[in-house]
Structure formats: C-alpha cells, structure tokens
PDB file of C-alpha atoms in Angstrom:
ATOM      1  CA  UNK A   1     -46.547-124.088-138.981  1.00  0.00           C
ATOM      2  CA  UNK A   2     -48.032-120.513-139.470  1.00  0.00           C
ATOM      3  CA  UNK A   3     -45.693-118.090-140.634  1.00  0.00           C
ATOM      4  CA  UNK A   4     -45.854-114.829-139.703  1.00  0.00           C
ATOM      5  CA  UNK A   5     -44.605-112.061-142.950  1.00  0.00           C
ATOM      6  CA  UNK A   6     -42.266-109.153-141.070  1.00  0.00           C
ATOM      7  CA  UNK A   7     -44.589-106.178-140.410  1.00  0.00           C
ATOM      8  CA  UNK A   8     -43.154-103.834-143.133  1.00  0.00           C
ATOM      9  CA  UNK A   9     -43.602-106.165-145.653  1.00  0.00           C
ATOM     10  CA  UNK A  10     -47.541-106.164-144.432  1.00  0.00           C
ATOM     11  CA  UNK A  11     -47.504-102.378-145.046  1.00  0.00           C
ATOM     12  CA  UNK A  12     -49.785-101.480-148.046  1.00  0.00           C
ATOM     13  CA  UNK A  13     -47.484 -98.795-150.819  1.00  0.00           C
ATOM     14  CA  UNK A  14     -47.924 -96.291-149.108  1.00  0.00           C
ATOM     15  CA  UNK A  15     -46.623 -98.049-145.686  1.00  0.00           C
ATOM     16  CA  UNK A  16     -42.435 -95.690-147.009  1.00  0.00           C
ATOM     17  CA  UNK A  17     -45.059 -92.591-146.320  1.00  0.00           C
ATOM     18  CA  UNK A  18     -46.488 -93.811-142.831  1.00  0.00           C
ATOM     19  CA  UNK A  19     -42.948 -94.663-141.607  1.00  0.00           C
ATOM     20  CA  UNK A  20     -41.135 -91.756-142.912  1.00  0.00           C
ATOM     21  CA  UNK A  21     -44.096 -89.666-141.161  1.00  0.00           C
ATOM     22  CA  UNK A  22     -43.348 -91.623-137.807  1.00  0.00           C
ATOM     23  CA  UNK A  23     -39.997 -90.585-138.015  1.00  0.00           C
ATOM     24  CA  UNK A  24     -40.575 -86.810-138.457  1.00  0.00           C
ATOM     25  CA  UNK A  25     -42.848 -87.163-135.714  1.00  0.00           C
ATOM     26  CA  UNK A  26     -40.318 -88.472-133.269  1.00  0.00           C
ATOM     27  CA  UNK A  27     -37.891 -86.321-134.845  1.00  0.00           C
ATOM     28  CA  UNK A  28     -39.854 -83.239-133.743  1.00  0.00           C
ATOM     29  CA  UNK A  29     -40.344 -84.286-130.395  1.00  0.00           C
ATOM     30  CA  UNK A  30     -36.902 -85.113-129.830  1.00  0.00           C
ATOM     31  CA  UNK A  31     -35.756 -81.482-131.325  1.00  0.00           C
ATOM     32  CA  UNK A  32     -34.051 -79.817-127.923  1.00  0.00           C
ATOM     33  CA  UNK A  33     -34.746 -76.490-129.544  1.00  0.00           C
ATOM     34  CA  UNK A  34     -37.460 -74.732-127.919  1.00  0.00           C
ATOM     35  CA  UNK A  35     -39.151 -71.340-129.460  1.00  0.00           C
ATOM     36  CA  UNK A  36     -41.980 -69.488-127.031  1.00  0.00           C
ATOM     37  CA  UNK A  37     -43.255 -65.691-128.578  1.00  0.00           C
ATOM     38  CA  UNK A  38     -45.293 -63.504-130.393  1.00  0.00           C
ATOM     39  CA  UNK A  39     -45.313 -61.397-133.560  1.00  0.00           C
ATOM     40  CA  UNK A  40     -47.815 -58.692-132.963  1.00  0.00           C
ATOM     41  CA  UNK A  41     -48.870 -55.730-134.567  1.00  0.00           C
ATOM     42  CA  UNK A  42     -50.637 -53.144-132.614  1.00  0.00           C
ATOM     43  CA  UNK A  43     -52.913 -49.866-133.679  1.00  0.00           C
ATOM     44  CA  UNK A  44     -52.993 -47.545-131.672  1.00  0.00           C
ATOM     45  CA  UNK A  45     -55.936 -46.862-129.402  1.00  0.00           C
ATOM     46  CA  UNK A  46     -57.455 -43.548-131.060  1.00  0.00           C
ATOM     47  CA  UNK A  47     -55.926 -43.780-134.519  1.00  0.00           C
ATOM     48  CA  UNK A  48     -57.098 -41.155-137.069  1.00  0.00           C
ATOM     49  CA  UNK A  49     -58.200 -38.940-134.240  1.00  0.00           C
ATOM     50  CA  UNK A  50     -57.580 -36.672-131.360  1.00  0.00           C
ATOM     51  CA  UNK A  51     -58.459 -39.465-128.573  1.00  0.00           C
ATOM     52  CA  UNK A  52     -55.393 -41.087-129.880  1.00  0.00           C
ATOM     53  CA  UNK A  53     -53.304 -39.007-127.693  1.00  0.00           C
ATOM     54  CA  UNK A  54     -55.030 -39.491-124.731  1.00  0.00           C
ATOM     55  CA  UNK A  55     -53.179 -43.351-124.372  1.00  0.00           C
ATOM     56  CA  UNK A  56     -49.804 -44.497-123.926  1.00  0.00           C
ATOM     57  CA  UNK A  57     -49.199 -48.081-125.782  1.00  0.00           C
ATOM     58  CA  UNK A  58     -45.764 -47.734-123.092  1.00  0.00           C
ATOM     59  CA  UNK A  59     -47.903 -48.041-120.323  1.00  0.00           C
ATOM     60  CA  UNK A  60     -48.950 -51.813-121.839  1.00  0.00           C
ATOM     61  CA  UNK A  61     -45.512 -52.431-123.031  1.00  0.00           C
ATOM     62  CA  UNK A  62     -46.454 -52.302-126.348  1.00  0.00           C
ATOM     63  CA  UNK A  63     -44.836 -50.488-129.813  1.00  0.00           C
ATOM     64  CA  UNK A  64     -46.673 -48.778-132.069  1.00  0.00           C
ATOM     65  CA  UNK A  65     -46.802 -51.008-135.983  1.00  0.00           C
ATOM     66  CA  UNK A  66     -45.018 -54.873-136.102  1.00  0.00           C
ATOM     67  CA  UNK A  67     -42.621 -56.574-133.387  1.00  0.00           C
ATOM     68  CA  UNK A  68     -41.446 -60.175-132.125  1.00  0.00           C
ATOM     69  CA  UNK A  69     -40.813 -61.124-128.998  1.00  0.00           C
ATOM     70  CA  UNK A  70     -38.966 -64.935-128.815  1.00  0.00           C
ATOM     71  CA  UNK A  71     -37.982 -66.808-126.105  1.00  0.00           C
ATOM     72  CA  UNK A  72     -35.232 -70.035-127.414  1.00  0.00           C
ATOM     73  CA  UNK A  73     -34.347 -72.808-124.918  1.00  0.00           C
ATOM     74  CA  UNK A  74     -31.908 -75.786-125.451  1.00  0.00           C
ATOM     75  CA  UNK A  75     -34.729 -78.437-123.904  1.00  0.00           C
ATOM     76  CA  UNK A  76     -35.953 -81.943-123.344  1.00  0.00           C
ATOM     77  CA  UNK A  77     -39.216 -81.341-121.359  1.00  0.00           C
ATOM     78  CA  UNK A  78     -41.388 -78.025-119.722  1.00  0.00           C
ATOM     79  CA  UNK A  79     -39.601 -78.304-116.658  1.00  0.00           C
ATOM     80  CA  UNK A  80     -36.010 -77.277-118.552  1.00  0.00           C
ATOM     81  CA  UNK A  81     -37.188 -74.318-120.599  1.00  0.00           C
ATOM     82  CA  UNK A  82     -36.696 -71.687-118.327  1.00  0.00           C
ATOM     83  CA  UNK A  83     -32.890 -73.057-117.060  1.00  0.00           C
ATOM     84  CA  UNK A  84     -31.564 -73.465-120.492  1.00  0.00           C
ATOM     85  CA  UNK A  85     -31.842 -69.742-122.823  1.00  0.00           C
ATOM     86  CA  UNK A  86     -30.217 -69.890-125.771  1.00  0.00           C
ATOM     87  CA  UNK A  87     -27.982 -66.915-126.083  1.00  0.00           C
ATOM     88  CA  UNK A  88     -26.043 -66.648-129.599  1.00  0.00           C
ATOM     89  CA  UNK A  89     -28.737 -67.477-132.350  1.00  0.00           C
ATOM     90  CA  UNK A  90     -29.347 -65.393-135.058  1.00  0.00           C
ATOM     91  CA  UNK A  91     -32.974 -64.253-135.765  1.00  0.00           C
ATOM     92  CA  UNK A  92     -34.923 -63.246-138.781  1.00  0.00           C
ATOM     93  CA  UNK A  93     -38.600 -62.569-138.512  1.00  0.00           C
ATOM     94  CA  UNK A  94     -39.697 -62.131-142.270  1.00  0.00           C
ATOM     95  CA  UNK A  95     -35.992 -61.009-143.245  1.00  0.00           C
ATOM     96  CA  UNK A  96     -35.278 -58.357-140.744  1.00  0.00           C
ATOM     97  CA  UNK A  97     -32.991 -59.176-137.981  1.00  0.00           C
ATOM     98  CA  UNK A  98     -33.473 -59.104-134.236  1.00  0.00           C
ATOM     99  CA  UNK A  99     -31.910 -58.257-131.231  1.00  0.00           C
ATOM    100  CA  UNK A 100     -31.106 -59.068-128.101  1.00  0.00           C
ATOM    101  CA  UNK A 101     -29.832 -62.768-126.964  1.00  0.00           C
ATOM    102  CA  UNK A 102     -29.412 -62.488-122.811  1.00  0.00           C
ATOM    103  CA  UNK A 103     -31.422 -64.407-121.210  1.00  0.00           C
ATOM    104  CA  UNK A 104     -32.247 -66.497-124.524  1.00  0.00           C
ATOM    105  CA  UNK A 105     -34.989 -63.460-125.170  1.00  0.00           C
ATOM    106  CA  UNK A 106     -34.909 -61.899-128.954  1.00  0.00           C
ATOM    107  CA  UNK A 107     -36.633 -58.990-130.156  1.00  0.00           C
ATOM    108  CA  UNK A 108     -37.723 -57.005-133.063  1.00  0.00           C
ATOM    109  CA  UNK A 109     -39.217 -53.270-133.138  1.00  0.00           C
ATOM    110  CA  UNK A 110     -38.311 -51.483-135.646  1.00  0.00           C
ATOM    111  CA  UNK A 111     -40.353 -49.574-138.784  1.00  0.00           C
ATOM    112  CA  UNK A 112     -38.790 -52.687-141.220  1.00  0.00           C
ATOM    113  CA  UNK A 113     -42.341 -54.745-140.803  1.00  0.00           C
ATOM    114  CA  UNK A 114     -46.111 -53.986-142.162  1.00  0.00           C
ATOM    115  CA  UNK A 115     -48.424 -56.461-141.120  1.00  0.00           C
ATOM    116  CA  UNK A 116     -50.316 -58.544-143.900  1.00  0.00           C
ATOM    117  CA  UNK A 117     -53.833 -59.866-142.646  1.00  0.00           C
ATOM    118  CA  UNK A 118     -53.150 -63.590-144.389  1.00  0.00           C
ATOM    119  CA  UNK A 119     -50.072 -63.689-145.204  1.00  0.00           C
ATOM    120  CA  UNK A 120     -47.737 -66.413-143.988  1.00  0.00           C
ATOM    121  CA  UNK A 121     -43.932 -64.752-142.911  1.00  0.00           C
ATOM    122  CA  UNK A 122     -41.349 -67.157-141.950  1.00  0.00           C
ATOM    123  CA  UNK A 123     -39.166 -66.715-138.641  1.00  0.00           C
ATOM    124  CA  UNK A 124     -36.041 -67.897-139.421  1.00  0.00           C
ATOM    125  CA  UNK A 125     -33.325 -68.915-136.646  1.00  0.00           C
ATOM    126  CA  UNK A 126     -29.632 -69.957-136.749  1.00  0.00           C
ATOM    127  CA  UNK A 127     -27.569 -71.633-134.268  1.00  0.00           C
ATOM    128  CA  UNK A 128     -24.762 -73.578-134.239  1.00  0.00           C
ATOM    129  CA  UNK A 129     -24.658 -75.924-136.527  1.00  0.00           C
ATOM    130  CA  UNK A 130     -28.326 -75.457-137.108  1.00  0.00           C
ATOM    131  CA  UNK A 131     -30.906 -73.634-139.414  1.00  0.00           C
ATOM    132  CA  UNK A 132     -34.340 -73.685-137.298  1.00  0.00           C
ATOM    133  CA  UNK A 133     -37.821 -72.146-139.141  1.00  0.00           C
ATOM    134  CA  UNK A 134     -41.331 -71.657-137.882  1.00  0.00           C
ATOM    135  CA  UNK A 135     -44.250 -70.173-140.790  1.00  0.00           C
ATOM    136  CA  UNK A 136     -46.319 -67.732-138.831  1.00  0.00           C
ATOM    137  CA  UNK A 137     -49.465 -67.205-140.608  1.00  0.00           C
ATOM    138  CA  UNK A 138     -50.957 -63.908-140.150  1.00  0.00           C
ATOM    139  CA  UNK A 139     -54.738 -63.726-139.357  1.00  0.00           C
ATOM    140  CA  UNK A 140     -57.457 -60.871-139.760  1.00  0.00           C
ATOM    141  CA  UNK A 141     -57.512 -58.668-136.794  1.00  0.00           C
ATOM    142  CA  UNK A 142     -60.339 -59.159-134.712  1.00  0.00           C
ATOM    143  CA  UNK A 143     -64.027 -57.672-134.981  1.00  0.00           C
ATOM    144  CA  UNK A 144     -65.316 -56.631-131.042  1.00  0.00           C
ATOM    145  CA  UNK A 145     -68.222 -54.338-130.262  1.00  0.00           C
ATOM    146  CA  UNK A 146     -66.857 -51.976-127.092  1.00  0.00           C
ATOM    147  CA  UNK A 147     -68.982 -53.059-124.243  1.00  0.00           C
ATOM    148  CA  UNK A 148     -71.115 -51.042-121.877  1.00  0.00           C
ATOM    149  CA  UNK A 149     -68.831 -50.375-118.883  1.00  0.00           C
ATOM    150  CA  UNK A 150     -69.984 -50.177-115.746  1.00  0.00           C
ATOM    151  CA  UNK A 151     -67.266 -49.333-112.624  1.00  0.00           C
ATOM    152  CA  UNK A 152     -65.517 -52.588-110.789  1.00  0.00           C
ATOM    153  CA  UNK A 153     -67.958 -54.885-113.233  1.00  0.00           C
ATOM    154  CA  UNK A 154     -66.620 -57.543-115.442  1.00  0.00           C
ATOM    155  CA  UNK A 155     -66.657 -57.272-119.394  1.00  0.00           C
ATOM    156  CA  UNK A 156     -67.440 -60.425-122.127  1.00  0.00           C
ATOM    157  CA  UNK A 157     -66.414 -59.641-125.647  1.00  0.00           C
ATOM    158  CA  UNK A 158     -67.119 -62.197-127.994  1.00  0.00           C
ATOM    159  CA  UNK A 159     -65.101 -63.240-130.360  1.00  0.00           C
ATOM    160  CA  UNK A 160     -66.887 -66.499-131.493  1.00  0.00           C
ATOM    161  CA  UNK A 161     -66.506 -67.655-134.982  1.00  0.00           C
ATOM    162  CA  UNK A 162     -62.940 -65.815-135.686  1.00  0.00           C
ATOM    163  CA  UNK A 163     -60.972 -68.634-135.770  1.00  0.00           C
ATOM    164  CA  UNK A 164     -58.520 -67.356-132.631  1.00  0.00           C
ATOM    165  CA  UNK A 165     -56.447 -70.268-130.058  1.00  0.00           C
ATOM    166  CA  UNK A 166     -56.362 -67.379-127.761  1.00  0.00           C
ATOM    167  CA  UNK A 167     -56.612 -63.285-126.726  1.00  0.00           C
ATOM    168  CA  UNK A 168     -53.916 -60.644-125.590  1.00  0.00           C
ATOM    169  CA  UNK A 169     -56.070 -58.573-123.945  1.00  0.00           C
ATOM    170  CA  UNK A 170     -55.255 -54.981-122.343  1.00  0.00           C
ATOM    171  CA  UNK A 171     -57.221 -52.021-121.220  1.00  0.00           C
ATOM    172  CA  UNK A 172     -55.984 -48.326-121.215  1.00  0.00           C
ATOM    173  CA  UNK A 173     -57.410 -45.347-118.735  1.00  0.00           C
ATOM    174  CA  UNK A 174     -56.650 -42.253-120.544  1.00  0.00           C
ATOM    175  CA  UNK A 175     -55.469 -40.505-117.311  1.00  0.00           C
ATOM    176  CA  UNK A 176     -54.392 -43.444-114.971  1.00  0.00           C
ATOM    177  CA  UNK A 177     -52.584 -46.015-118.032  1.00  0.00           C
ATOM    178  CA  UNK A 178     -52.493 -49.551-117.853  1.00  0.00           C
ATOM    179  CA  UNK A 179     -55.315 -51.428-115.549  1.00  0.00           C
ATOM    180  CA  UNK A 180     -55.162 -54.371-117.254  1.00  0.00           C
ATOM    181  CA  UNK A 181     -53.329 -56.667-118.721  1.00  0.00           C
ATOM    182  CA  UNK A 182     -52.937 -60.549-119.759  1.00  0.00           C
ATOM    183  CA  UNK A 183     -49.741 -60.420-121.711  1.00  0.00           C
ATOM    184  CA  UNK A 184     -47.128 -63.257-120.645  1.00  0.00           C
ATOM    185  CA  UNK A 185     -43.389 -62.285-120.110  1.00  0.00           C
ATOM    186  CA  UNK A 186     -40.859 -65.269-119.196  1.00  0.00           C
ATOM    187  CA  UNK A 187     -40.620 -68.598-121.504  1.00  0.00           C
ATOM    188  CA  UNK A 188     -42.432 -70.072-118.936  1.00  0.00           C
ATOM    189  CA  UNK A 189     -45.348 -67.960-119.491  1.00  0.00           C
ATOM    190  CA  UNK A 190     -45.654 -67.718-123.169  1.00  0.00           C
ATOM    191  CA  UNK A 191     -45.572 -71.774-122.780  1.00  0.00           C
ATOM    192  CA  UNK A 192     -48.514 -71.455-120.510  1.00  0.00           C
ATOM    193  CA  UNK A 193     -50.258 -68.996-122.423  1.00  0.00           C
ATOM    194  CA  UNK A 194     -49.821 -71.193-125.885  1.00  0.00           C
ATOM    195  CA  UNK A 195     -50.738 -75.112-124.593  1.00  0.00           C
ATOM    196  CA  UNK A 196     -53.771 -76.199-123.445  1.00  0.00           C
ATOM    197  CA  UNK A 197     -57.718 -74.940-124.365  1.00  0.00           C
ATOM    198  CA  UNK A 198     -59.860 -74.749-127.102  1.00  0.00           C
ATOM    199  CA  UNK A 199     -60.443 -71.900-130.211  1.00  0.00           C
ATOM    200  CA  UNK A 200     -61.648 -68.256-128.051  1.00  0.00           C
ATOM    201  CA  UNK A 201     -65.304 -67.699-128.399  1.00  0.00           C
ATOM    202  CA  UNK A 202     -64.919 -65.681-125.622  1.00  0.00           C
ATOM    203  CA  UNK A 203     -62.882 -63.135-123.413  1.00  0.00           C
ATOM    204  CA  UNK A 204     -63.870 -62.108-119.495  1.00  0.00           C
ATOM    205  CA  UNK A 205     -62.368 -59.088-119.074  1.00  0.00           C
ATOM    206  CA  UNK A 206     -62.130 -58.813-114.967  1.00  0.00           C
ATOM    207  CA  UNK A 207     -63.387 -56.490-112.658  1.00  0.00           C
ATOM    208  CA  UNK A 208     -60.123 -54.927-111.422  1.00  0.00           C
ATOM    209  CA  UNK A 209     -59.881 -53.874-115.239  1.00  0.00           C
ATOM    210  CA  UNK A 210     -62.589 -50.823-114.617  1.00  0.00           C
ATOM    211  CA  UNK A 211     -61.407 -49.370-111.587  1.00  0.00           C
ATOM    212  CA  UNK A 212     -63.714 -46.031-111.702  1.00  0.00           C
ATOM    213  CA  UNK A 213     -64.777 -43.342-113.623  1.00  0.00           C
ATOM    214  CA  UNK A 214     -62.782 -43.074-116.685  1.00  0.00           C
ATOM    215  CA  UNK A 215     -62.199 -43.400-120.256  1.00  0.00           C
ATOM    216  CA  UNK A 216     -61.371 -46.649-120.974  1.00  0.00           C
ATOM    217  CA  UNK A 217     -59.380 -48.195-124.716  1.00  0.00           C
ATOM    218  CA  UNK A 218     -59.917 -52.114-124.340  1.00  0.00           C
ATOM    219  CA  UNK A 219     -57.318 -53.652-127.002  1.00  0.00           C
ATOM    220  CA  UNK A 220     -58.133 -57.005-127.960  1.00  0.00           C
ATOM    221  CA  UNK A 221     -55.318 -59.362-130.205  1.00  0.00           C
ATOM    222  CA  UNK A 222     -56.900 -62.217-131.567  1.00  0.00           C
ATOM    223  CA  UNK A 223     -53.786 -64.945-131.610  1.00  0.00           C
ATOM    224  CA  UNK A 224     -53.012 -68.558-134.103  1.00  0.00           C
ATOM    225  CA  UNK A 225     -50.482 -70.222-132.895  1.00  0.00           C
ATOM    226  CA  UNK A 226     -48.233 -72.593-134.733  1.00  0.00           C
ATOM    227  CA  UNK A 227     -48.162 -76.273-135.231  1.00  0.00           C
ATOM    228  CA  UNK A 228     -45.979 -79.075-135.725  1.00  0.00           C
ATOM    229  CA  UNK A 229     -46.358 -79.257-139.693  1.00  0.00           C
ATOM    230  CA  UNK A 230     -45.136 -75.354-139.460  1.00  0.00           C
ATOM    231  CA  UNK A 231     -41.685 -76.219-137.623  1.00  0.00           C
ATOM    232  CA  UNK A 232     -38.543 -77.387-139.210  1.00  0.00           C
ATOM    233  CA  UNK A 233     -36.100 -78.214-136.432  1.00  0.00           C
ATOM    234  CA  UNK A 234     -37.647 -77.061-133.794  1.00  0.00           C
ATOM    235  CA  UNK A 235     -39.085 -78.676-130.741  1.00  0.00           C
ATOM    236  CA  UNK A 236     -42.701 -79.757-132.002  1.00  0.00           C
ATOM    237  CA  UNK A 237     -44.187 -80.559-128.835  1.00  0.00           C
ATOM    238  CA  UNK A 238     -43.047 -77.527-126.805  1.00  0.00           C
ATOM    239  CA  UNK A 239     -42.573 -75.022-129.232  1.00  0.00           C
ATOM    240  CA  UNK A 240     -45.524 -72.678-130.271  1.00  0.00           C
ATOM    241  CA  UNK A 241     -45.122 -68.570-131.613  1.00  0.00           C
ATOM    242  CA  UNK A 242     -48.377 -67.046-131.837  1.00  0.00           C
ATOM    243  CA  UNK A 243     -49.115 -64.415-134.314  1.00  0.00           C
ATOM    244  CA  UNK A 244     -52.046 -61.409-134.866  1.00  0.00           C
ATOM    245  CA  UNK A 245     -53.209 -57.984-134.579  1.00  0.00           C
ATOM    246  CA  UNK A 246     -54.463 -55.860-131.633  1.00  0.00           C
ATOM    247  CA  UNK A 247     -56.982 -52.915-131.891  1.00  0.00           C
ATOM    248  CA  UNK A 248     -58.780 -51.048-129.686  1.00  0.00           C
ATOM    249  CA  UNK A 249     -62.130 -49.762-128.714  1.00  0.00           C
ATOM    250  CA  UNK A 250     -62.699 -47.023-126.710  1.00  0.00           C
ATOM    251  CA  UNK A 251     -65.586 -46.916-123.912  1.00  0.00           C
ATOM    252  CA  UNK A 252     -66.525 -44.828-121.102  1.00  0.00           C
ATOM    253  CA  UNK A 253     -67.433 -44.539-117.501  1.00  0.00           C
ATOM    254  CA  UNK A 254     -69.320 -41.742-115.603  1.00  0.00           C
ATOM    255  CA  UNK A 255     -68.102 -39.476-118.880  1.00  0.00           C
ATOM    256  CA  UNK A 256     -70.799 -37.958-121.046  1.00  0.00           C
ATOM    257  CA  UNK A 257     -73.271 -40.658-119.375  1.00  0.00           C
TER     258      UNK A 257
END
C-alpha cells in the first residue's frame, strides 16, 4: 500500500514562510477596507516669474504646495465601493491630519507638508476598532520638453524611462483657464484611473486641449501607485493611492510666432 505523507509535512523549512505568506495574501484580499486617492504636490505654472500670474491652479482644482485627496469604502468587490463611504475615520497623511469625512472623501491642504522627491511618508487611518496604513513613496517629478503647439492638434509628451504607472495631466490658457483635464473625482474614478495598464512611456494630450490662439501651461504629474506589500489592513486588491509631483511647461499659439 502506498502511503501518501500529509502535504505540510512535504513542505521543505521554509514551507511556515510560504503558508504564512498565503495567509497574508488572502488576508489582504478579504480586508473590506477600501482606500482610492492621491497625494500630490503641485508648482505652480510660472514659478519664479511674472508668467506665473497669468494661471489660476483654481481653475484645475488644484492647491498650490502638498495635498491628499482619499476616498475609504467598507467593500467586498468594485461594484460596492461607491455605495459604502466610510464616514468617521481619522486620517494622517505623514502626521498631519485631514478633513472632511461626508461622502467617505478626506482631504488635506494645508502649508503642514513639503514634498520630498524619494522619500516614503506613511498615510495613516483609524477606524473603529482598526489602525489601517498605506507607505506612499514619493518619486522625482517628471522631466517633459513643452511641445510645439499647433491649434485643435493633439500633443505626445514622452515620459519613457521615468518609472511612472500613470499621468495627471492638465493644460492652462492664461486668459480662458482650464481646457483640459484628466484628473478623476468619485471612488469610482480614482479606481479606474489606478487598475489596469502598463508603466507611462507616453501621454496624448487631445485636441480639444488647444482650442485656439493662446498661451498655453501643460502640467504633467508623473504618478506610483501603491502595492499590496505597502498596505497593512487595507483592501489589497482594490485599494491603490497614487503619489507625485506636477509641473508645468508653458507653450504658445499664434503668440510671438
């Protein structure tokens, strides 16, 4: 009679690791706590001279220096997260508080937080019974060329090589404001914007972008977003915060051409 020996006792010494692993895995999965957001910091277009006040970063929705926006959802699946805010957490994003809690969205925007390119800050969230934490690793803002503009024509900028999952992208007009932008708003959204596609080599900016003649300040955030191993109870498979730093260029059309 062949005897088979129960599986764990096949595992080689390490087999404790691989099965504690599993578990975490699972673990994750199983976490109802969903996080969707962004910490960005934003220069604005025009710093360190006069063309600076030319562009309104309100226009975009955007604040001048370091903020978070974070979406939380008590959730078993996609289809929940926007049914299911979580409204009375506490949030820390690198030990300043946030605000906010209707609608499960929390924000930060105050002068507390200076970006630093490669750093790693930890968002920190309470709820319950439960102490949540995602490390958000800050990368390098990006390097773009300001393209040649030409009116109701598309734009590339490349941003191969940088190491980005993806691109907030908006454009300015100095006298007309926002034209474009890509920026995500609900859970459902930031969710979309944060699963599925490859690293950015690079960004289409559309046609509708460059309506006319104009000046134009295309600001470009190159984006990592977080992974499983940087979540402690949170939802691993839903949950993902991106983090980075937007700058602009400034180009023209039918100006000084």
């Amino acid at each position: 009679m062949t005897r088979t020996l129960p599986l764990l006792l096949l595992l080689p010494l390490g087999g404790c690791d691989l099965f504690n692993s599993g578990t975490d895995i699972v673990n994750g999965l199983l976490n109802p706590l969903v996080a969707e957001g962004m910490l960005l910091a934003t220069v604005p277009p025009g710093s360190g001279d006069s063309a600076g006040e030319s562009f309104s970063l309100a226009d975009a929705g955007l604040d001048e220096g370091t903020s978070l926006t974070l979406f939380l959802a008590d959730a078993a699946s996609v289809t929940e997260i926007e049914n299911a805010p979580v409204t009375d957490a506490t949030v820390f994003i690198h030990g300043e508080e946030a605000s906010g809690g209707e609608g499960g969205l929390y924000t930060y925007a105050g002068s507390g937080l200076t970006y630093e390119e490669g750093a790693t800050w930890n968002l920190d969230v309470d709820v319950a019974d439960t102490s949540a934490r995602a490390a958000l690793h800050l990368p390098q803002e990006p390097t773009f060329t300001a393209p040649t503009l030409t009116a109701n024509t598309a734009v590339t900028v490349d941003l191969t090589g940088q190491g980005f999952n993806s691109a907030l992208v908006v454009v300015l007009e100095a006298t007309s404001g926002l034209t474009y932008s890509n920026q995500p708003t609900g859970i459902r959204e930031f969710y979309d914007f944060t699963h599925g596609g490859d690293d950015v080599t690079t960004v289409e900016i559309p046609a509708e972008a460059f309506p006319g003649d104009g000046v134009y300040a295309i600001g470009i955030a190159g984006l990592v977003h977080t992974v499983g191993d940087d979540l402690t109870e949170m939802n691993t498979g839903l949950t993902s915060i991106m983090s980075g730093k937007m700058v602009f260029e400034t180009a023209t059309i039918g100006i000084g051409q």
